[in-house]
Tab-separated table of C-alpha atoms in Angstrom:
chain	number	residue	atom	x	y	z
A	1006	MET	CA	-51.991	16.998	102.258
A	1007	SER	CA	-50.040	20.034	103.348
A	1008	GLU	CA	-48.503	21.284	106.584
A	1009	GLU	CA	-51.592	20.153	108.493
A	1010	LEU	CA	-51.152	16.624	107.176
A	1011	PHE	CA	-48.077	16.302	109.381
A	1012	HIS	CA	-50.332	16.755	112.424
A	1013	GLN	CA	-53.164	14.342	111.694
A	1014	ASP	CA	-54.697	11.941	114.198
A	1015	GLU	CA	-53.539	8.391	114.826
A	1016	GLN	CA	-56.107	6.780	112.529
A	1017	VAL	CA	-55.107	8.870	109.519
A	1018	SER	CA	-51.429	8.241	110.256
A	1019	GLU	CA	-52.039	4.494	110.293
A	1020	VAL	CA	-53.805	4.639	106.913
A	1021	LEU	CA	-50.936	6.650	105.418
A	1022	GLN	CA	-48.429	4.125	106.751
A	1023	GLN	CA	-50.371	1.279	105.147
A	1024	VAL	CA	-50.659	3.114	101.828
A	1025	SER	CA	-46.917	3.837	101.829
A	1026	SER	CA	-46.092	0.244	102.712
A	1027	GLN	CA	-48.297	-1.179	99.948
A	1028	LEU	CA	-46.841	1.228	97.401
A	1029	ARG	CA	-43.326	0.155	98.341
A	1030	LEU	CA	-44.243	-3.543	98.070
A	1031	SER	CA	-45.687	-3.106	94.575
A	1032	LEU	CA	-42.761	-0.934	93.543
A	1033	GLY	CA	-40.339	-3.671	94.524
A	1034	ASN	CA	-42.115	-6.086	92.179
A	1035	ILE	CA	-42.157	-3.517	89.361
A	1036	HIS	CA	-38.452	-2.833	89.725
A	1037	SER	CA	-37.587	-6.530	89.691
A	1038	ALA	CA	-39.714	-7.096	86.581
A	1039	LEU	CA	-38.125	-4.123	84.812
A	1040	ALA	CA	-34.649	-5.428	85.587
A	1041	ARG	CA	-35.566	-8.789	84.023
A	1042	LEU	CA	-37.291	-7.343	80.951
A	1043	ALA	CA	-34.628	-4.698	80.239
A	1044	PRO	CA	-31.356	-5.574	81.986
A	1045	PRO	CA	-28.581	-2.959	81.982
A	1046	ASP	CA	-26.532	-4.613	79.224
A	1047	VAL	CA	-29.553	-4.680	76.896
A	1048	ARG	CA	-30.404	-1.051	77.687
A	1049	ASP	CA	-26.817	-0.013	76.964
A	1050	GLY	CA	-27.011	-1.561	73.495
A	1051	GLU	CA	-30.559	-0.699	72.419
A	1052	GLU	CA	-31.486	2.991	72.567
A	1053	LYS	CA	-35.211	2.437	71.946
A	1054	THR	CA	-35.399	-0.144	74.718
A	1055	ASP	CA	-33.435	2.168	76.986
A	1056	LEU	CA	-35.814	5.086	76.351
A	1057	ASN	CA	-38.866	2.936	77.052
A	1058	ALA	CA	-37.255	1.577	80.206
A	1059	ALA	CA	-36.353	5.136	81.234
A	1060	VAL	CA	-40.039	6.090	81.183
A	1061	LEU	CA	-40.817	3.180	83.509
A	1062	SER	CA	-37.826	4.010	85.728
A	1063	GLN	CA	-38.876	7.633	86.054
A	1064	SER	CA	-42.427	6.621	86.972
A	1065	TYR	CA	-41.011	4.214	89.525
A	1066	TYR	CA	-38.903	6.961	91.116
A	1067	ARG	CA	-41.846	9.360	91.196
A	1068	ILE	CA	-44.057	6.865	93.006
A	1069	LEU	CA	-41.201	6.012	95.384
A	1070	ARG	CA	-40.867	9.721	96.189
A	1071	LEU	CA	-44.588	9.908	96.910
A	1072	ALA	CA	-44.384	6.842	99.159
A	1073	ASN	CA	-41.476	8.389	101.063
A	1074	ASN	CA	-43.390	11.638	101.583
A	1075	LEU	CA	-46.502	9.808	102.741
A	1076	ALA	CA	-44.380	7.802	105.181
A	1077	ASP	CA	-42.965	11.053	106.590
A	1078	ALA	CA	-46.440	12.546	106.848
A	1079	SER	CA	-47.620	9.540	108.861
A	1080	GLU	CA	-44.913	9.876	111.522
A	1081	PRO	CA	-44.925	12.287	114.459
A	1082	GLU	CA	-42.490	15.176	114.244
A	1083	ARG	CA	-39.161	14.337	115.807
A	1084	PRO	CA	-38.233	16.173	119.029
A	1085	GLU	CA	-35.968	19.131	118.388
A	1086	GLY	CA	-32.344	18.032	118.296
A	1087	ALA	CA	-33.063	14.286	118.316
A	1088	GLY	CA	-30.515	12.173	116.449
A	1089	LEU	CA	-28.230	15.043	115.478
A	1090	VAL	CA	-24.487	14.517	115.099
A	1091	ASN	CA	-21.679	16.899	114.252
A	1092	GLU	CA	-21.608	17.342	110.481
A	1093	ASP	CA	-19.645	19.541	108.122
A	1094	ILE	CA	-22.587	21.544	106.765
A	1095	VAL	CA	-20.466	23.272	104.106
A	1096	GLU	CA	-19.147	20.004	102.677
A	1097	LEU	CA	-22.632	18.464	102.806
A	1098	CYS	CA	-24.150	21.332	100.819
A	1099	ARG	CA	-21.238	21.396	98.376
A	1100	SER	CA	-21.594	17.649	97.783
A	1101	VAL	CA	-25.312	17.922	97.030
A	1102	MET	CA	-24.729	20.704	94.513
A	1103	GLU	CA	-21.883	18.837	92.829
A	1104	ARG	CA	-24.017	15.729	92.423
A	1105	ALA	CA	-26.883	17.827	91.059
A	1106	GLN	CA	-24.665	19.191	88.284
A	1107	VAL	CA	-25.447	16.527	85.673
A	1108	PRO	CA	-29.244	16.604	86.247
A	1109	ALA	CA	-29.103	20.409	86.074
A	1110	GLU	CA	-27.284	20.318	82.750
A	1111	LEU	CA	-30.011	18.078	81.320
A	1112	VAL	CA	-32.556	20.856	81.859
A	1113	GLY	CA	-30.213	23.702	80.966
A	1114	ILE	CA	-29.774	25.083	84.486
A	1115	GLN	CA	-26.559	26.655	85.754
A	1116	LEU	CA	-25.771	25.754	89.365
A	1117	ASP	CA	-23.710	27.920	91.679
A	1118	PHE	CA	-22.452	27.164	95.189
A	1119	ARG	CA	-21.003	29.848	97.446
A	1120	CYS	CA	-19.561	29.891	100.951
A	1121	ARG	CA	-16.772	31.980	102.460
A	1122	LYS	CA	-15.643	29.042	104.589
A	1123	ASN	CA	-14.239	25.736	103.390
A	1124	SER	CA	-15.872	23.856	106.238
A	1125	HIS	CA	-18.011	24.413	109.301
A	1126	ILE	CA	-19.300	21.909	111.841
A	1127	ILE	CA	-22.801	22.020	113.334
A	1128	ALA	CA	-25.152	19.514	114.934
A	1129	ALA	CA	-27.296	18.148	112.126
A	1130	ASP	CA	-28.911	15.068	110.626
A	1131	GLY	CA	-27.034	14.883	107.346
A	1132	GLU	CA	-29.544	12.617	105.629
A	1133	ARG	CA	-32.459	14.906	106.526
A	1134	ILE	CA	-30.615	18.053	105.447
A	1135	GLN	CA	-29.748	16.357	102.169
A	1136	ARG	CA	-33.419	15.561	101.630
A	1137	LEU	CA	-34.391	19.150	102.437
A	1138	LEU	CA	-31.927	20.494	99.862
A	1139	LEU	CA	-33.059	18.031	97.198
A	1140	ASN	CA	-36.697	18.994	97.722
A	1141	LEU	CA	-35.819	22.664	97.338
A	1142	LEU	CA	-33.786	21.907	94.209
A	1143	SER	CA	-36.712	19.941	92.807
A	1144	ASN	CA	-39.009	22.950	93.196
A	1145	ALA	CA	-36.424	25.250	91.640
A	1146	PHE	CA	-35.935	22.926	88.666
A	1147	LYS	CA	-39.667	22.504	88.061
A	1148	PHE	CA	-40.501	26.211	88.066
A	1149	ILE	CA	-37.321	27.677	86.577
A	1150	GLY	CA	-39.132	29.253	83.619
A	1151	THR	CA	-37.797	29.828	80.100
A	1152	GLY	CA	-35.382	32.751	80.479
A	1153	GLU	CA	-32.065	32.705	82.285
A	1154	LYS	CA	-31.885	29.454	84.203
A	1155	ARG	CA	-29.756	29.752	87.318
A	1156	VAL	CA	-30.005	28.182	90.764
A	1157	ALA	CA	-27.607	29.171	93.552
A	1158	LEU	CA	-27.014	27.836	97.044
A	1159	GLU	CA	-25.150	30.012	99.530
A	1160	VAL	CA	-24.094	28.914	103.011
A	1161	ARG	CA	-23.756	31.869	105.386
A	1162	VAL	CA	-22.146	31.263	108.768
A	1163	GLU	CA	-23.037	33.813	111.428
A	1164	ALA	CA	-22.708	33.934	115.195
A	1165	ASN	CA	-25.931	32.174	116.181
A	1166	TYR	CA	-27.190	30.597	112.965
A	1167	VAL	CA	-26.017	29.017	109.745
A	1168	TYR	CA	-28.192	30.047	106.797
A	1169	LEU	CA	-28.741	27.885	103.713
A	1170	VAL	CA	-30.031	30.269	101.050
A	1171	LEU	CA	-31.271	28.706	97.823
A	1172	SER	CA	-32.344	31.141	95.110
A	1173	ASP	CA	-33.509	30.706	91.534
A	1174	THR	CA	-34.334	32.812	88.501
A	1175	GLY	CA	-37.654	31.060	87.995
A	1176	ARG	CA	-41.220	32.181	87.454
A	1177	GLY	CA	-41.732	33.167	91.066
A	1178	ILE	CA	-44.968	32.952	93.047
A	1179	PRO	CA	-47.844	35.410	92.573
A	1180	PRO	CA	-48.307	37.618	95.688
A	1181	HIS	CA	-51.829	36.352	96.386
A	1182	LEU	CA	-50.539	32.761	96.499
A	1183	LEU	CA	-47.323	33.301	98.438
A	1184	GLY	CA	-48.965	32.834	101.831
A	1185	THR	CA	-50.626	29.570	100.808
A	1186	VAL	CA	-47.728	27.529	99.477
A	1187	PHE	CA	-47.688	25.308	102.570
A	1188	ASP	CA	-51.379	24.442	102.254
A	1189	ARG	CA	-51.975	23.931	98.551
A	1190	CYS	CA	-53.576	20.501	98.882
A	1191	ARG	CA	-56.402	21.810	101.047
A	1192	GLN	CA	-57.441	24.471	98.561
A	1193	PRO	CA	-59.589	23.691	95.506
A	1194	GLY	CA	-57.763	24.213	92.243
A	1195	ARG	CA	-54.338	24.627	93.895
A	1196	LEU	CA	-52.907	21.215	93.080
A	1197	ASP	CA	-50.228	21.300	90.406
A	1198	PRO	CA	-50.928	19.160	87.346
A	1199	PRO	CA	-49.102	15.825	87.253
A	1200	PRO	CA	-46.310	15.042	87.762
A	1201	HIS	CA	-45.685	17.929	90.173
A	1202	GLY	CA	-47.059	16.047	93.139
A	1203	LEU	CA	-49.170	16.797	96.193
A	1204	GLY	CA	-47.350	19.768	97.649
A	1205	LEU	CA	-45.694	17.833	100.475
A	1206	GLY	CA	-42.159	19.020	99.741
A	1207	LEU	CA	-42.168	22.450	101.402
A	1208	PRO	CA	-44.003	21.249	104.531
A	1209	LEU	CA	-41.415	18.475	104.810
A	1210	CYS	CA	-38.573	21.008	104.482
A	1211	GLN	CA	-40.193	23.211	107.116
A	1212	ARG	CA	-40.488	20.225	109.402
A	1213	ILE	CA	-36.840	19.234	108.965
A	1214	ALA	CA	-35.750	22.789	109.799
A	1215	ARG	CA	-37.841	22.722	112.987
A	1216	GLU	CA	-36.356	19.370	113.993
A	1217	HIS	CA	-32.977	21.104	113.968
A	1218	GLY	CA	-34.263	24.002	116.066
A	1219	GLY	CA	-34.346	26.224	112.993
A	1220	SER	CA	-36.872	27.655	110.563
A	1221	LEU	CA	-37.656	28.113	106.874
A	1222	ALA	CA	-38.569	31.402	105.210
A	1223	LEU	CA	-39.694	31.938	101.627
A	1224	ALA	CA	-39.565	35.110	99.540
A	1225	SER	CA	-40.626	35.369	95.927
A	1226	GLU	CA	-41.252	37.926	93.218
A	1227	GLU	CA	-43.404	36.946	90.270
A	1228	GLY	CA	-41.362	36.775	87.090
A	1229	LYS	CA	-38.033	37.143	88.886
A	1230	GLY	CA	-37.581	34.103	91.070
A	1231	THR	CA	-37.792	32.617	94.546
A	1232	THR	CA	-35.446	32.499	97.528
A	1233	VAL	CA	-35.760	29.983	100.354
A	1234	THR	CA	-33.735	30.607	103.506
A	1235	VAL	CA	-33.220	27.767	105.985
A	1236	SER	CA	-31.792	28.800	109.360
A	1237	LEU	CA	-30.009	26.202	111.486
A	1238	PRO	CA	-28.597	26.839	114.966
A	1239	ASN	CA	-24.848	27.364	114.866
A	1240	ARG	CA	-24.002	24.888	117.586
A	1241	ARG	CA	-22.289	21.583	117.952
A	1242	GLY	CA	-23.610	18.416	119.521
A	1243	PRO	CA	-21.909	16.086	121.973
A	1244	GLN	CA	-21.504	13.307	119.409
A	1245	ARG	CA	-18.392	12.483	117.479
A	1246	LEU	CA	-17.649	14.194	114.196
A	1247	GLY	CA	-19.645	12.688	111.339
A	1248	MET	CA	-17.996	11.793	108.049
A	1249	ALA	CA	-18.925	13.667	104.868
A	1250	LEU	CA	-21.942	12.031	103.278
A	1251	PRO	CA	-21.309	9.927	100.184
A	1252	PRO	CA	-24.117	9.586	97.662
A	1253	ASP	CA	-26.880	7.724	99.491
A	1254	MET	CA	-27.609	4.573	97.533
A	1255	SER	CA	-29.858	3.017	100.167
A	1256	GLY	CA	-31.791	0.207	98.579
A	1257	GLY	CA	-29.917	0.715	95.335
A	1258	PHE	CA	-31.570	4.038	94.494
A	1259	ASP	CA	-29.827	7.394	94.323
A	1260	PRO	CA	-31.850	9.916	96.392
A	1261	MET	CA	-30.843	12.607	93.887
A	1262	LEU	CA	-32.930	10.928	91.173
A	1263	VAL	CA	-35.734	10.096	93.591
A	1264	GLU	CA	-36.207	13.683	94.756
A	1265	LEU	CA	-35.717	15.226	91.294
A	1266	SER	CA	-37.771	12.606	89.465
A	1267	ASP	CA	-40.679	14.938	88.659
A	1268	ALA	CA	-38.372	17.788	87.605
A	1269	LEU	CA	-36.204	15.963	85.061
A	1270	PRO	CA	-36.770	14.678	81.515
A	1271	LYS	CA	-37.019	10.956	80.898
A	1272	GLN	CA	-33.479	10.975	79.451
A	1273	ALA	CA	-32.130	11.417	82.987
A	1274	PHE	CA	-33.256	7.855	83.735
A	1275	MET	CA	-31.428	6.232	80.849
A	1276	GLN	CA	-28.924	3.569	81.785
A	1277	LYS	CA	-25.846	5.772	81.331
A	1278	TYR	CA	-27.101	8.054	84.129
A	1279	LEU	CA	-28.224	5.199	86.370
A	1280	ASP	CA	-24.832	3.479	86.311
């Protein structure tokens, strides 16, 4: 389940769609039952109940993330430029980093956002770019290590491309594994232990970059950290200017918690953070 999974035949895609659909159906029942057994007012007043419910909530979000990734893997790659509108890429990136501040504090990570411009408009799918950034943040959070914990996102605007550069001070990737990070699931012994998932995040990010006519490059030094550079064409589309993205609460779930669900402690899913 790596980069090649996004290019499987029709039969495999249909199976993945069915698996994703069934997971979502069961998750809906689980969420409804949890809301009845531990409603928000009870969780607010009973810490033990809230902690137990937080474990269930986190597991719910992790499975939802898996279902979302499987659904993406079952769909054909979008044609380059399809569905793009004019978005303020600087404001979008700034908003994601601001909303990630509280989760970062829970794991002792310092976030930093840098851009020389206050705003810049390019043709983009804001929801997809948001998902790309959250996947990259999830990886950075999971593998940040035990020393200095810092994650930075820089937006660089140049003549032909806008570069989103996310760097961390994490453990880094050993040189002999660096060229295989997009194909971990097809290699024996390469799967991360639970709950780190199936390795679909980076292939998804690479796919999103391609859909925008861009690319994704990864550089890492073991023991010093990793830098991911996403290049997006510096061009505008014919559509009207898109509004800055508010937190996406589609279906009642914050995508920030969905995408970071396997990188955060259970305390992040207590009621005070879900409100």
